[in-house]
Amino acid sequence: MIQLTNEPIDHNALTELVRRPGCGAVVTFLGTVRDLTGDQVTVALDYDAYPQMAERKFAEIEAEVRSRWPVGEIALVHRLGHLDIGDVSVAVAVSCPHRHQAFDACRFAIDQIKELVPIWKKENWADGRTEWVHPGAG
Amino acid sequence: MIQLTNEPIDHNALTELVRRPGCGAVVTFLGTVRDLTGDQVTVALDYDAYPQMAERKFAEIEAEVRSRWPVGEIALVHRLGHLDIGDVSVAVAVSCPHRHQAFDACRFAIDQIKELVPIWKKENWADGRTEWVHPGAG
Amino acid sequence: MMIAVRLFARARDLAGRDMLPVELPAGATVADLRQSIRLACPALTDLLARSRIAVGDDFAEDETKLTAGVDVAIIPPVSGG
Amino acid sequence: MMIAVRLFARARDLAGRDMLPVELPAGATVADLRQSIRLACPALTDLLARSRIAVGDDFAEDETKLTAGVDVAIIPPVSGG
């Protein structure tokens, strides 16, 4: 299950969605908006995406996770738009028969999301400046 | 936060409990009752514990996790008594500033729980037999 | 001194009770306790050999000395989670 | 052929628009597109150098050939999650 949404992420629904009688382990990851980045104070984030490509990349990541681990169900959801401190920006929930599979699968999925999916965040600093985050250089 | 309970585990409440503005990552693990163990069909589990020692071991695990990772909050809950297929037997929720910390901390905590805490499960097999599970030999 | 050994899971089923009273001399160790448990309840012998003993709600070694009134339990291999 | 290059995040801010039209000869590659983008909008030069180009909603190589009507976008280093 893959979704880009402008609404708050109902992470509990995602966790419930992936539970399966044949899967003894569920791992749910939530990325939330942090108030500090290094020593800079963030007051909010704005997320932008290239939607159809982002959905394609999500689908590729889901397929790759399913090819590597015996996944019962997996949910990948990213929120877009304006987020306040503490809001959930991304959620990944995975069920597998055994716990180490579920941990590895969930971690791989979020690592891949952060590497491959065309989504960008704009920091809204406490001093009023804003800055798109493009890792790797200034 | 540590709890042994005979009631269903409200895992959503635990995930919410550990969220912190300074922590950009929350990882929640749920152990659920699987319908198959190898090729044997389970219909239910009963969990027994040595309560005061289990709580002591939970507290030691929490302290160890906090000493190794920058934990915002951590919740360790194990259910006891009679559980049906799909029920949540154990939940671990952890928040940390960064995601790899939260994954490592959550995984370490559940690994330690399964190694050190005096809790035992009894399989209720489909043919009516029951069997206490004591890993390591018949 | 009288030590009341708490029994859980299969140990409780094998002994048919949740507490096994064992009489030990002052200064007895966990190793002495193991021997007395085997004598008091031979059905526990095999499981006991692969169980740990808890004294005062923590895992103890065979050299650990017992004192009157302390909590003692047989901890068969655990299977929580 | 006319290629409409989609711009996101800082690329959109630098160009002051969300779509940059670029005229290219038939058979042009992504490498040709990069050169044309720099000429059409020099402000994008630095960010473009560390961005990937998407063609048909997937990452493309410099050798990838462009065709009329295909979706093309500049993908600056991503920061989702």
Coordinates of C-alpha atoms in Angstrom, one line a residue:
Chain A
M1 CA 0.0 0.0 0.0
I2 CA 1.5 3.3 -1.2
Q3 CA 0.2 6.8 -0.6
L4 CA 1.2 10.4 -1.0
T5 CA -1.1 12.6 1.1
N6 CA -1.7 16.2 2.2
E7 CA -3.6 14.9 5.3
P8 CA -2.1 13.8 8.6
I9 CA -0.9 10.2 8.5
D10 CA -3.0 7.8 10.4
H11 CA -0.1 5.6 11.4
N12 CA -2.2 3.4 13.7
A13 CA -4.4 2.4 10.7
L14 CA -1.2 1.5 8.8
T15 CA 0.1 -0.7 11.6
E16 CA -3.3 -2.4 11.8
L17 CA -3.4 -2.7 8.0
V18 CA -0.3 -4.8 7.8
R19 CA -1.0 -7.3 10.7
R20 CA -1.4 -10.8 9.4
P21 CA -2.1 -14.2 11.2
G22 CA 1.0 -15.7 9.5
C23 CA 3.3 -12.8 10.5
G24 CA 4.6 -12.7 14.1
A25 CA 6.3 -9.4 13.7
V26 CA 5.2 -5.9 12.8
V27 CA 7.7 -3.0 12.6
T28 CA 6.4 0.5 12.1
F29 CA 8.7 3.5 11.4
L30 CA 7.6 7.1 11.8
G31 CA 9.6 10.0 10.7
T32 CA 8.5 13.1 12.6
V33 CA 9.4 16.8 12.3
R34 CA 12.3 17.5 14.6
D35 CA 12.6 20.9 16.3
L36 CA 16.4 21.0 15.9
T37 CA 18.7 20.3 12.9
G38 CA 22.2 20.5 14.2
D39 CA 21.9 23.7 16.3
Q40 CA 19.4 25.4 14.1
V41 CA 15.8 25.7 15.3
T42 CA 13.1 24.5 12.9
V43 CA 9.6 25.8 13.3
A44 CA 8.0 24.0 10.4
L45 CA 8.7 22.0 7.2
D46 CA 7.1 22.1 3.7
Y47 CA 7.3 19.0 1.6
D48 CA 7.2 19.1 -2.2
A49 CA 7.1 16.1 -4.5
Y50 CA 7.1 15.0 -8.2
P51 CA 4.0 13.0 -7.6
Q52 CA 3.8 10.5 -10.4
M53 CA 7.5 9.7 -10.2
A54 CA 7.4 9.5 -6.4
E55 CA 4.6 6.9 -6.7
R56 CA 6.6 5.0 -9.2
K57 CA 9.6 4.9 -6.9
F58 CA 7.5 3.9 -4.0
A59 CA 6.2 1.0 -6.1
E60 CA 9.7 -0.1 -7.0
I61 CA 10.8 0.0 -3.4
E62 CA 7.8 -2.0 -2.3
A63 CA 8.6 -4.6 -5.0
E64 CA 12.2 -4.7 -4.0
V65 CA 11.3 -5.2 -0.3
R66 CA 8.9 -8.0 -1.2
S67 CA 11.6 -9.7 -3.3
R68 CA 14.1 -9.7 -0.5
W69 CA 11.9 -10.5 2.5
P70 CA 8.8 -12.7 3.1
V71 CA 6.5 -9.6 3.6
G72 CA 2.9 -10.2 4.7
E73 CA 2.0 -6.6 3.9
I74 CA 3.8 -3.3 3.7
A75 CA 2.5 0.3 3.8
L76 CA 4.6 3.3 2.6
V77 CA 3.0 6.7 3.2
H78 CA 4.5 10.2 2.8
R79 CA 2.9 13.4 3.7
L80 CA 3.3 16.6 1.6
G81 CA 2.6 20.2 2.2
H82 CA 3.1 22.2 5.5
L83 CA 4.0 20.2 8.6
D84 CA 4.5 21.5 12.1
I85 CA 7.0 20.2 14.8
G86 CA 6.1 16.7 15.8
D87 CA 4.0 15.9 12.8
V88 CA 4.5 12.6 11.1
S89 CA 6.1 13.1 7.6
V90 CA 6.6 9.5 6.6
A91 CA 5.4 6.1 7.9
V92 CA 6.6 2.6 6.9
A93 CA 4.8 -0.4 8.4
V94 CA 5.9 -4.0 7.5
S95 CA 4.8 -7.4 8.7
C96 CA 6.9 -10.6 8.3
P97 CA 6.9 -14.0 9.9
H98 CA 10.0 -13.2 12.1
R99 CA 11.2 -10.1 13.7
H100 CA 14.6 -9.7 12.1
Q101 CA 13.0 -9.9 8.7
A102 CA 10.5 -7.1 9.7
F103 CA 13.3 -4.9 11.1
D104 CA 15.5 -5.3 8.1
A105 CA 12.7 -4.8 5.6
C106 CA 11.4 -1.7 7.3
R107 CA 14.8 -0.1 7.6
F108 CA 15.7 -0.9 4.0
A109 CA 12.4 0.7 2.9
I110 CA 12.9 4.0 4.7
D111 CA 16.6 4.1 3.6
Q112 CA 15.5 3.7 0.0
I113 CA 12.8 6.3 0.3
K114 CA 15.3 8.8 1.6
E115 CA 17.7 7.9 -1.3
L116 CA 15.4 7.5 -4.3
V117 CA 12.0 9.2 -4.0
P118 CA 11.6 12.7 -5.5
I119 CA 10.4 14.5 -2.4
W120 CA 12.0 17.6 -1.0
K121 CA 11.7 19.4 2.3
K122 CA 12.0 23.1 2.9
E123 CA 13.2 24.2 6.4
N124 CA 11.3 27.1 8.0
W125 CA 13.9 28.4 10.4
A126 CA 13.1 30.2 13.6
D127 CA 14.5 33.5 12.2
G128 CA 12.0 33.5 9.3
R129 CA 14.4 32.2 6.6
T130 CA 13.4 29.2 4.5
E131 CA 15.7 26.8 2.8
W132 CA 15.2 23.8 0.5
V133 CA 17.2 20.9 1.6
H134 CA 19.3 19.3 -1.1
P135 CA 21.8 17.0 0.6
G136 CA 25.4 16.7 -0.6
A137 CA 26.4 20.4 -0.9
G138 CA 25.4 23.9 0.0
Chain B
M1 CA 7.7 3.0 30.6
I2 CA 7.3 -0.7 31.5
Q3 CA 4.2 -2.8 31.9
L4 CA 3.1 -6.4 32.3
T5 CA -0.6 -6.6 31.6
N6 CA -3.4 -9.1 31.2
E7 CA -5.3 -6.6 29.0
P8 CA -4.9 -6.1 25.2
I9 CA -1.9 -3.9 24.4
D10 CA -2.9 -0.5 23.1
H11 CA 0.1 -0.2 20.8
N12 CA -1.1 3.1 19.3
A13 CA -1.0 4.7 22.7
L14 CA 2.6 3.5 23.2
T15 CA 3.7 4.9 19.9
E16 CA 2.1 8.2 20.7
L17 CA 3.6 8.1 24.2
V18 CA 7.2 8.0 22.9
R19 CA 6.9 10.8 20.3
R20 CA 9.1 13.8 21.2
P21 CA 9.8 17.1 19.4
G22 CA 13.5 16.5 19.6
C23 CA 13.2 13.0 18.1
G24 CA 12.8 12.6 14.4
A25 CA 12.3 8.8 14.5
V26 CA 9.9 6.5 16.2
V27 CA 10.2 2.7 15.7
T28 CA 7.5 0.4 17.1
F29 CA 7.8 -3.3 17.2
L30 CA 4.8 -5.6 17.7
G31 CA 5.1 -9.3 18.4
T32 CA 1.8 -11.0 17.4
V33 CA 0.6 -14.6 17.8
R34 CA 1.3 -16.5 14.6
D35 CA -0.9 -19.3 13.3
L36 CA 2.0 -21.5 12.3
T37 CA 5.2 -22.6 14.1
G38 CA 7.2 -24.5 11.6
D39 CA 4.4 -26.7 10.2
Q40 CA 2.4 -27.0 13.4
V41 CA -0.8 -25.1 13.7
T42 CA -1.2 -22.9 16.8
V43 CA -4.7 -21.9 17.9
A44 CA -3.8 -19.9 21.0
L45 CA -0.9 -19.1 23.4
D46 CA -0.8 -18.7 27.2
Y47 CA 1.9 -16.5 28.7
D48 CA 3.2 -17.0 32.2
A49 CA 5.7 -14.8 34.0
Y50 CA 7.6 -14.3 37.2
P51 CA 6.3 -10.8 37.6
Q52 CA 8.6 -9.0 40.0
M53 CA 11.7 -10.5 38.3
A54 CA 10.3 -9.7 34.8
E55 CA 9.8 -6.1 35.8
R56 CA 13.3 -5.9 37.2
K57 CA 14.7 -7.3 33.9
F58 CA 12.6 -4.9 31.9
A59 CA 14.0 -2.0 33.9
E60 CA 17.5 -3.2 33.3
I61 CA 16.9 -3.5 29.6
E62 CA 15.4 0.0 29.5
A63 CA 18.5 1.3 31.4
E64 CA 20.8 -0.5 29.0
V65 CA 19.0 0.9 25.9
R66 CA 19.2 4.4 27.4
S67 CA 22.9 4.1 28.1
R68 CA 23.6 3.0 24.5
W69 CA 21.4 5.3 22.4
P70 CA 20.0 8.8 22.8
V71 CA 16.5 7.7 23.7
G72 CA 13.7 10.3 23.9
E73 CA 11.3 7.8 25.4
I74 CA 10.9 4.0 25.4
A75 CA 7.9 1.8 26.2
L76 CA 8.2 -2.0 26.9
V77 CA 4.9 -3.8 27.4
H78 CA 4.3 -7.6 27.5
R79 CA 0.9 -9.2 27.7
L80 CA 0.2 -12.2 29.9
G81 CA -2.6 -14.8 30.0
H82 CA -4.5 -16.3 27.1
L83 CA -3.9 -14.8 23.6
D84 CA -5.6 -15.7 20.4
I85 CA -4.1 -15.7 16.9
G86 CA -3.2 -12.2 15.8
D87 CA -3.2 -10.7 19.3
V88 CA -0.2 -8.5 20.2
S89 CA 1.9 -10.3 22.9
V90 CA 4.7 -7.7 23.2
A91 CA 5.3 -4.1 22.1
V92 CA 8.4 -2.0 22.1
A93 CA 8.2 1.7 21.0
V94 CA 11.3 3.9 21.0
S95 CA 12.0 7.5 19.9
C96 CA 15.5 8.8 19.0
P97 CA 16.8 11.9 17.2
H98 CA 17.8 9.8 14.1
R99 CA 16.3 6.7 12.5
H100 CA 19.2 4.3 12.7
Q101 CA 19.4 4.9 16.4
A102 CA 15.7 4.1 16.9
F103 CA 15.9 0.9 14.8
D104 CA 19.0 -0.3 16.6
A105 CA 17.5 0.6 20.1
C106 CA 14.2 -1.1 19.4
R107 CA 15.8 -4.2 18.0
F108 CA 18.2 -4.5 20.8
A109 CA 15.3 -4.1 23.3
I110 CA 13.2 -6.9 21.9
D111 CA 16.2 -9.2 21.4
Q112 CA 17.1 -8.7 25.1
I113 CA 13.5 -9.3 26.2
K114 CA 13.4 -12.6 24.4
E115 CA 16.7 -13.5 26.0
L116 CA 16.5 -12.3 29.6
V117 CA 12.9 -11.7 30.8
P118 CA 11.3 -14.6 32.8
I119 CA 8.2 -15.0 30.6
W120 CA 7.1 -18.3 29.1
K121 CA 4.6 -19.2 26.4
K122 CA 2.5 -22.3 26.2
E123 CA 1.5 -23.4 22.7
N124 CA -2.1 -24.6 22.3
W125 CA -1.8 -26.8 19.2
A126 CA -4.7 -27.5 16.8
D127 CA -4.9 -31.2 18.0
G128 CA -5.7 -30.1 21.6
R129 CA -2.2 -30.7 23.0
T130 CA -0.4 -28.0 24.9
E131 CA 3.3 -27.5 25.3
W132 CA 5.4 -25.0 27.3
V133 CA 8.1 -23.6 25.1
H134 CA 11.6 -23.8 26.6
P135 CA 14.1 -23.1 23.8
G136 CA 17.3 -25.0 23.6
A137 CA 16.2 -28.6 23.9
G138 CA 13.1 -30.8 23.8
Chain C
M1 CA 16.8 -23.0 56.7
M2 CA 13.6 -23.6 54.6
I3 CA 13.7 -22.2 51.0
A4 CA 10.5 -22.0 49.1
V5 CA 11.4 -22.5 45.4
R6 CA 9.0 -20.8 43.0
L7 CA 8.1 -22.9 39.9
F8 CA 6.9 -21.6 36.6
A9 CA 5.8 -23.0 33.2
R10 CA 6.9 -26.6 32.6
A11 CA 8.6 -26.8 36.0
R12 CA 5.3 -26.1 37.7
D13 CA 3.5 -28.7 35.5
L14 CA 6.3 -31.3 36.2
A15 CA 6.1 -30.8 39.9
G16 CA 2.4 -30.4 40.0
R17 CA 2.7 -27.3 42.3
D18 CA 3.9 -23.7 42.1
M19 CA 6.2 -23.8 45.2
L20 CA 8.7 -26.5 46.3
P21 CA 9.9 -26.3 49.9
V22 CA 13.5 -27.4 50.3
E23 CA 15.4 -27.6 53.6
L24 CA 19.0 -26.5 53.4
P25 CA 21.8 -26.0 55.9
A26 CA 22.9 -22.4 56.7
G27 CA 25.5 -21.2 54.2
A28 CA 24.1 -23.4 51.4
T29 CA 24.8 -22.3 47.8
V30 CA 22.7 -22.5 44.6
A31 CA 24.6 -25.7 43.7
D32 CA 23.4 -27.3 47.0
L33 CA 19.9 -26.1 46.2
R34 CA 20.0 -27.8 42.8
Q35 CA 21.0 -31.1 44.4
S36 CA 18.2 -30.8 47.0
I37 CA 15.6 -30.0 44.3
R38 CA 16.6 -33.1 42.4
L39 CA 16.1 -35.2 45.6
A40 CA 12.9 -33.5 46.5
C41 CA 11.4 -33.7 43.0
P42 CA 13.2 -36.1 40.6
A43 CA 10.8 -35.1 37.8
L44 CA 12.5 -31.7 37.6
T45 CA 16.0 -33.2 37.0
D46 CA 16.2 -32.8 33.2
L47 CA 14.5 -29.3 33.0
L48 CA 16.5 -28.1 36.0
A49 CA 19.8 -29.0 34.2
R50 CA 19.0 -26.4 31.5
S51 CA 17.4 -23.9 33.8
R52 CA 18.8 -21.0 35.6
I53 CA 18.2 -20.3 39.3
A54 CA 17.0 -16.8 40.4
V55 CA 17.9 -15.5 43.8
G56 CA 16.4 -12.2 45.0
D57 CA 14.8 -11.7 41.5
D58 CA 18.0 -11.9 39.6
F59 CA 20.0 -14.7 37.9
A60 CA 22.4 -16.4 40.3
E61 CA 25.5 -18.5 39.9
D62 CA 26.1 -21.9 41.4
E63 CA 28.4 -20.3 44.0
T64 CA 25.8 -17.8 45.1
K65 CA 25.0 -18.3 48.8
L66 CA 21.4 -18.5 50.0
T67 CA 19.9 -16.7 53.0
A68 CA 16.7 -17.4 54.8
G69 CA 13.7 -15.6 53.4
V70 CA 15.2 -14.7 50.0
D71 CA 13.1 -15.2 46.9
V72 CA 14.3 -18.3 44.9
A73 CA 12.9 -19.5 41.6
I74 CA 13.7 -22.0 38.9
I75 CA 13.9 -20.1 35.6
P76 CA 13.5 -22.5 32.6
P77 CA 14.7 -21.2 29.2
V78 CA 12.5 -18.2 28.6
S79 CA 10.1 -17.8 25.6
G80 CA 8.5 -14.4 26.0
G81 CA 8.1 -12.0 23.1
Chain D
M1 CA 11.3 19.4 -30.5
M2 CA 10.0 21.3 -27.5
I3 CA 10.7 19.8 -24.1
A4 CA 8.9 21.2 -21.1
V5 CA 11.3 20.6 -18.1
R6 CA 9.5 20.3 -14.8
L7 CA 11.2 22.1 -11.9
F8 CA 10.8 21.4 -8.2
A9 CA 12.1 22.7 -4.8
R10 CA 15.1 25.0 -5.1
A11 CA 15.2 24.5 -8.9
R12 CA 11.7 26.1 -9.1
D13 CA 12.8 28.9 -6.8
L14 CA 15.9 29.6 -8.8
A15 CA 14.1 29.7 -12.1
G16 CA 11.1 31.5 -10.7
R17 CA 8.8 29.0 -12.5
D18 CA 7.7 25.4 -12.3
M19 CA 8.3 24.6 -16.0
L20 CA 11.2 25.5 -18.3
P21 CA 10.6 25.1 -22.1
V22 CA 13.7 24.0 -24.0
E23 CA 14.0 23.6 -27.8
L24 CA 16.1 20.6 -28.8
P25 CA 16.9 18.9 -32.1
A26 CA 15.5 15.5 -32.8
G27 CA 17.7 12.8 -31.3
A28 CA 18.9 15.0 -28.5
T29 CA 20.2 13.3 -25.4
V30 CA 20.0 14.2 -21.7
A31 CA 23.5 15.6 -22.0
D32 CA 22.2 18.0 -24.7
L33 CA 19.3 18.9 -22.5
R34 CA 21.6 19.8 -19.6
Q35 CA 23.5 22.2 -21.9
S36 CA 20.3 23.8 -23.2
I37 CA 19.0 24.2 -19.6
R38 CA 22.2 26.1 -18.6
L39 CA 21.8 28.4 -21.6
A40 CA 18.1 29.0 -21.0
C41 CA 18.4 29.5 -17.3
P42 CA 22.0 30.1 -16.0
A43 CA 20.8 30.4 -12.4
L44 CA 20.2 26.7 -12.5
T45 CA 23.8 25.8 -13.4
D46 CA 25.2 24.9 -10.0
L47 CA 22.2 23.0 -8.8
L48 CA 21.8 21.2 -12.1
A49 CA 25.4 19.9 -11.8
R50 CA 24.4 17.9 -8.7
S51 CA 20.9 17.0 -9.9
R52 CA 19.6 14.0 -11.8
I53 CA 17.4 14.2 -14.8
A54 CA 14.2 12.2 -14.9
V55 CA 12.8 11.1 -18.3
G56 CA 9.4 9.3 -18.3
D57 CA 9.2 9.4 -14.5
D58 CA 12.5 7.6 -14.0
F59 CA 16.1 8.5 -13.5
A60 CA 17.9 8.9 -16.9
E61 CA 21.6 8.8 -17.9
D62 CA 23.3 11.5 -19.9
E63 CA 23.2 9.1 -23.0
T64 CA 19.4 8.7 -22.8
K65 CA 17.7 10.0 -25.9
L66 CA 14.7 12.3 -25.6
T67 CA 11.5 12.0 -27.5
A68 CA 8.8 14.6 -28.1
G69 CA 6.1 14.7 -25.4
V70 CA 8.0 12.6 -22.8
D71 CA 7.9 13.9 -19.2
V72 CA 11.2 15.5 -18.2
A73 CA 12.2 16.9 -14.8
I74 CA 15.2 18.1 -12.9
I75 CA 15.6 16.1 -9.7
P76 CA 17.7 17.9 -7.2
P77 CA 19.2 15.8 -4.4
V78 CA 16.1 14.5 -2.5
S79 CA 15.3 15.1 1.1
G80 CA 12.1 13.3 1.8
G81 CA 11.5 11.1 4.9

